[in-house]
PDB file of C-alpha atoms in Angstrom:
ATOM      1  CA  MET A 341      -9.653 -20.329  -0.600  1.00 66.00           C
ATOM      2  CA  TYR A 342     -10.292 -16.444  -0.709  1.00 84.00           C
ATOM      3  CA  GLY A 343     -11.507 -16.160  -4.232  1.00 83.00           C
ATOM      4  CA  ASP A 344     -13.381 -18.643  -6.372  1.00 89.00           C
ATOM      5  CA  GLU A 345     -12.959 -18.874 -10.074  1.00 92.00           C
ATOM      6  CA  ALA A 346     -16.253 -16.860 -10.679  1.00 94.00           C
ATOM      7  CA  THR A 347     -14.754 -14.069  -8.521  1.00 95.00           C
ATOM      8  CA  VAL A 348     -11.339 -14.189 -10.275  1.00 96.00           C
ATOM      9  CA  ARG A 349     -13.072 -14.243 -13.715  1.00 96.00           C
ATOM     10  CA  LYS A 350     -15.398 -11.338 -12.535  1.00 96.00           C
ATOM     11  CA  ILE A 351     -12.325  -8.984 -11.396  1.00 97.00           C
ATOM     12  CA  LEU A 352     -10.305  -9.603 -14.435  1.00 97.00           C
ATOM     13  CA  THR A 353     -13.241  -9.165 -17.085  1.00 96.00           C
ATOM     14  CA  GLU A 354     -15.939  -6.856 -15.508  1.00 96.00           C
ATOM     15  CA  SER A 355     -14.470  -4.747 -12.683  1.00 96.00           C
ATOM     16  CA  GLY A 356     -12.671  -2.243 -14.847  1.00 96.00           C
ATOM     17  CA  ASP A 357      -9.373  -1.862 -16.648  1.00 97.00           C
ATOM     18  CA  THR A 358      -7.547   0.446 -14.627  1.00 98.00           C
ATOM     19  CA  TRP A 359      -5.461  -1.375 -11.907  1.00 98.00           C
ATOM     20  CA  ALA A 360      -3.363   0.269  -9.137  1.00 98.00           C
ATOM     21  CA  VAL A 361      -0.453  -1.926  -8.628  1.00 98.00           C
ATOM     22  CA  VAL A 362       0.730  -1.110  -4.980  1.00 98.00           C
ATOM     23  CA  GLY A 363       4.509  -1.951  -4.579  1.00 97.00           C
ATOM     24  CA  LEU A 364       5.382  -1.618  -8.122  1.00 97.00           C
ATOM     25  CA  SER A 365       8.577   0.045  -8.974  1.00 96.00           C
ATOM     26  CA  ASN A 366      11.126  -0.364 -11.855  1.00 96.00           C
ATOM     27  CA  ASN A 367      12.766  -3.169  -9.869  1.00 96.00           C
ATOM     28  CA  ARG A 368      12.846  -5.722 -12.595  1.00 96.00           C
ATOM     29  CA  GLN A 369      13.662  -8.421  -9.980  1.00 96.00           C
ATOM     30  CA  ARG A 370      10.271  -7.923  -8.096  1.00 95.00           C
ATOM     31  CA  ALA A 371       7.184  -9.939  -8.954  1.00 95.00           C
ATOM     32  CA  ALA A 372       5.209  -7.033  -9.535  1.00 96.00           C
ATOM     33  CA  TYR A 373       7.167  -5.722 -12.214  1.00 98.00           C
ATOM     34  CA  GLY A 374       6.513  -8.742 -14.545  1.00 97.00           C
ATOM     35  CA  VAL A 375       2.936  -8.896 -13.346  1.00 97.00           C
ATOM     36  CA  ALA A 376       2.308  -5.422 -14.411  1.00 98.00           C
ATOM     37  CA  GLU A 377       3.617  -6.100 -17.738  1.00 97.00           C
ATOM     38  CA  VAL A 378       1.475  -9.080 -18.383  1.00 97.00           C
ATOM     39  CA  LEU A 379      -1.598  -6.919 -17.267  1.00 97.00           C
ATOM     40  CA  GLN A 380      -0.692  -4.353 -19.664  1.00 97.00           C
ATOM     41  CA  ARG A 381      -0.596  -7.077 -22.516  1.00 96.00           C
ATOM     42  CA  PHE A 382      -3.985  -7.860 -21.674  1.00 96.00           C
ATOM     43  CA  GLY A 383      -5.221  -4.526 -22.143  1.00 96.00           C
ATOM     44  CA  LYS A 384      -5.221  -3.095 -18.396  1.00 97.00           C
ATOM     45  CA  ARG A 385      -3.995   0.258 -17.546  1.00 98.00           C
ATOM     46  CA  VAL A 386      -1.442  -0.334 -14.970  1.00 98.00           C
ATOM     47  CA  VAL A 387      -0.794   2.631 -12.406  1.00 98.00           C
ATOM     48  CA  PRO A 388       2.175   2.213 -10.102  1.00 98.00           C
ATOM     49  CA  VAL A 389       1.698   3.127  -6.431  1.00 98.00           C
ATOM     50  CA  HIS A 390       4.893   3.117  -4.574  1.00 97.00           C
ATOM     51  CA  PRO A 391       6.820   5.526  -2.039  1.00 96.00           C
ATOM     52  CA  LYS A 392       9.270   6.389  -4.877  1.00 95.00           C
ATOM     53  CA  ALA A 393       6.301   7.469  -7.399  1.00 96.00           C
ATOM     54  CA  GLU A 394       8.516   6.153 -10.161  1.00 95.00           C
ATOM     55  CA  THR A 395       6.927   6.032 -13.936  1.00 97.00           C
ATOM     56  CA  VAL A 396       6.921   2.139 -14.608  1.00 97.00           C
ATOM     57  CA  HIS A 397       6.017   0.537 -17.977  1.00 96.00           C
ATOM     58  CA  GLY A 398       5.320   3.886 -19.246  1.00 97.00           C
ATOM     59  CA  GLU A 399       2.919   4.960 -16.564  1.00 97.00           C
ATOM     60  CA  GLN A 400       3.149   7.751 -14.027  1.00 97.00           C
ATOM     61  CA  GLY A 401       3.642   6.674 -10.512  1.00 98.00           C
ATOM     62  CA  TYR A 402       2.083   7.860  -7.436  1.00 98.00           C
ATOM     63  CA  ALA A 403       3.378   7.572  -3.758  1.00 97.00           C
ATOM     64  CA  SER A 404       0.062   6.417  -2.429  1.00 96.00           C
ATOM     65  CA  LEU A 405      -3.452   5.441  -3.623  1.00 96.00           C
ATOM     66  CA  ALA A 406      -4.812   8.742  -2.140  1.00 96.00           C
ATOM     67  CA  ASP A 407      -2.436  10.598  -4.507  1.00 97.00           C
ATOM     68  CA  VAL A 408      -4.078   9.060  -7.855  1.00 98.00           C
ATOM     69  CA  PRO A 409      -6.069  11.802  -9.257  1.00 97.00           C
ATOM     70  CA  PHE A 410      -8.515   9.514 -11.252  1.00 97.00           C
ATOM     71  CA  ASP A 411     -10.722   6.537 -10.082  1.00 97.00           C
ATOM     72  CA  VAL A 412      -8.880   3.117  -9.949  1.00 98.00           C
ATOM     73  CA  ASP A 413     -11.003  -0.042 -10.398  1.00 98.00           C
ATOM     74  CA  VAL A 414      -8.864  -2.773  -9.144  1.00 98.00           C
ATOM     75  CA  VAL A 415      -6.158  -2.492  -6.386  1.00 98.00           C
ATOM     76  CA  ASP A 416      -3.495  -5.072  -6.687  1.00 98.00           C
ATOM     77  CA  VAL A 417      -1.458  -5.426  -3.648  1.00 97.00           C
ATOM     78  CA  PHE A 418       2.277  -6.560  -3.477  1.00 96.00           C
ATOM     79  CA  VAL A 419       3.249  -5.689  -0.038  1.00 95.00           C
ATOM     80  CA  ASN A 420       3.725  -7.810   2.905  1.00 93.00           C
ATOM     81  CA  SER A 421       0.472  -9.568   4.469  1.00 95.00           C
ATOM     82  CA  ASP A 422       0.992  -7.364   7.783  1.00 95.00           C
ATOM     83  CA  LEU A 423       0.918  -4.159   5.485  1.00 95.00           C
ATOM     84  CA  ALA A 424      -1.904  -5.152   3.278  1.00 97.00           C
ATOM     85  CA  GLY A 425      -4.728  -4.542   5.333  1.00 97.00           C
ATOM     86  CA  PRO A 426      -4.421  -0.872   5.684  1.00 97.00           C
ATOM     87  CA  VAL A 427      -3.983  -0.886   1.588  1.00 97.00           C
ATOM     88  CA  ALA A 428      -7.414  -2.794   1.184  1.00 98.00           C
ATOM     89  CA  ASP A 429      -8.971  -0.066   3.672  1.00 98.00           C
ATOM     90  CA  GLU A 430      -7.633   2.625   1.272  1.00 97.00           C
ATOM     91  CA  ALA A 431      -8.943   0.830  -1.870  1.00 98.00           C
ATOM     92  CA  VAL A 432     -12.332   0.872  -0.127  1.00 98.00           C
ATOM     93  CA  ALA A 433     -11.918   4.534   0.870  1.00 97.00           C
ATOM     94  CA  GLN A 434     -10.889   5.522  -2.585  1.00 96.00           C
ATOM     95  CA  GLY A 435     -13.827   3.807  -4.058  1.00 97.00           C
ATOM     96  CA  ALA A 436     -12.220   0.766  -5.761  1.00 98.00           C
ATOM     97  CA  ARG A 437     -14.422  -1.957  -7.272  1.00 98.00           C
ATOM     98  CA  ALA A 438     -11.963  -4.762  -6.468  1.00 98.00           C
ATOM     99  CA  VAL A 439      -8.971  -5.663  -4.384  1.00 98.00           C
ATOM    100  CA  TRP A 440      -6.493  -8.514  -5.340  1.00 98.00           C
ATOM    101  CA  PHE A 441      -3.847  -9.726  -2.957  1.00 98.00           C
ATOM    102  CA  GLN A 442      -1.084 -11.274  -4.651  1.00 96.00           C
ATOM    103  CA  LEU A 443       0.317 -14.741  -3.948  1.00 94.00           C
ATOM    104  CA  GLY A 444       1.305 -15.091  -0.369  1.00 94.00           C
ATOM    105  CA  VAL A 445      -0.378 -11.979   0.823  1.00 96.00           C
ATOM    106  CA  VAL A 446      -2.973 -13.088   3.240  1.00 96.00           C
ATOM    107  CA  ASP A 447      -5.118 -10.846   5.877  1.00 97.00           C
ATOM    108  CA  GLU A 448      -8.410 -12.738   6.634  1.00 96.00           C
ATOM    109  CA  ALA A 449      -9.510  -9.860   8.630  1.00 97.00           C
ATOM    110  CA  ALA A 450      -8.934  -7.321   5.656  1.00 97.00           C
ATOM    111  CA  TYR A 451     -10.769  -9.851   3.392  1.00 97.00           C
ATOM    112  CA  GLU A 452     -14.067  -9.833   5.464  1.00 96.00           C
ATOM    113  CA  ARG A 453     -13.818  -6.007   5.798  1.00 97.00           C
ATOM    114  CA  THR A 454     -13.371  -5.532   2.098  1.00 97.00           C
ATOM    115  CA  ARG A 455     -15.937  -7.990   1.344  1.00 97.00           C
ATOM    116  CA  ALA A 456     -18.574  -6.228   3.708  1.00 98.00           C
ATOM    117  CA  ALA A 457     -17.708  -3.042   2.135  1.00 98.00           C
ATOM    118  CA  GLY A 458     -19.160  -4.515  -1.239  1.00 97.00           C
ATOM    119  CA  LEU A 459     -15.829  -4.896  -3.251  1.00 97.00           C
ATOM    120  CA  GLU A 460     -14.675  -8.215  -4.832  1.00 97.00           C
ATOM    121  CA  MET A 461     -11.648  -9.489  -3.390  1.00 97.00           C
ATOM    122  CA  VAL A 462      -9.175 -12.295  -4.205  1.00 97.00           C
ATOM    123  CA  MET A 463      -6.180 -13.211  -1.877  1.00 97.00           C
ATOM    124  CA  ASP A 464      -3.386 -15.472  -2.338  1.00 96.00           C
ATOM    125  CA  ARG A 465      -3.351 -15.433  -6.387  1.00 95.00           C
ATOM    126  CA  CYS A 466      -1.723 -14.049  -9.231  1.00 96.00           C
ATOM    127  CA  PRO A 467      -3.824 -12.329 -11.979  1.00 96.00           C
ATOM    128  CA  ALA A 468      -0.719 -12.910 -14.278  1.00 96.00           C
ATOM    129  CA  ILE A 469      -1.247 -16.538 -13.851  1.00 95.00           C
ATOM    130  CA  GLU A 470      -5.136 -16.234 -14.065  1.00 95.00           C
ATOM    131  CA  ILE A 471      -5.754 -13.781 -16.803  1.00 94.00           C
ATOM    132  CA  PRO A 472      -4.099 -16.087 -19.648  1.00 92.00           C
ATOM    133  CA  ARG A 473      -6.616 -18.914 -18.408  1.00 91.00           C
ATOM    134  CA  LEU A 474      -9.531 -16.863 -19.351  1.00 88.00           C
ATOM    135  CA  GLY A 475      -9.069 -17.815 -22.978  1.00 71.00           C
TER     136      GLY A 475
END
């Protein structure tokens, strides 16, 4: 298990409210679109990060994490597991406080590197499922 209940709660309640959602576009069929909507409903600022740099849910998009001109607290990763490690490394380099790999996204080496760099991290979980459980 990569992310116990205490870590999940800490990321959702204490790590900050600016969430970069990597892989978020205007494709309503993709899970990232709905998850971002839930995060906004719970008071998070959602920053779309996608090569198309589209505005999604009223927020300006950026092509990469490095292009975001302000601090991001949590990086929520909606890319394939084989692409997720470099995103986690970029989150560390950009000074994020936490990284969240979505359901089905697992990279054990990236988890170890990210935790060793001092960031909180969760893998293979969904914040849209977890945040309503906080009560």
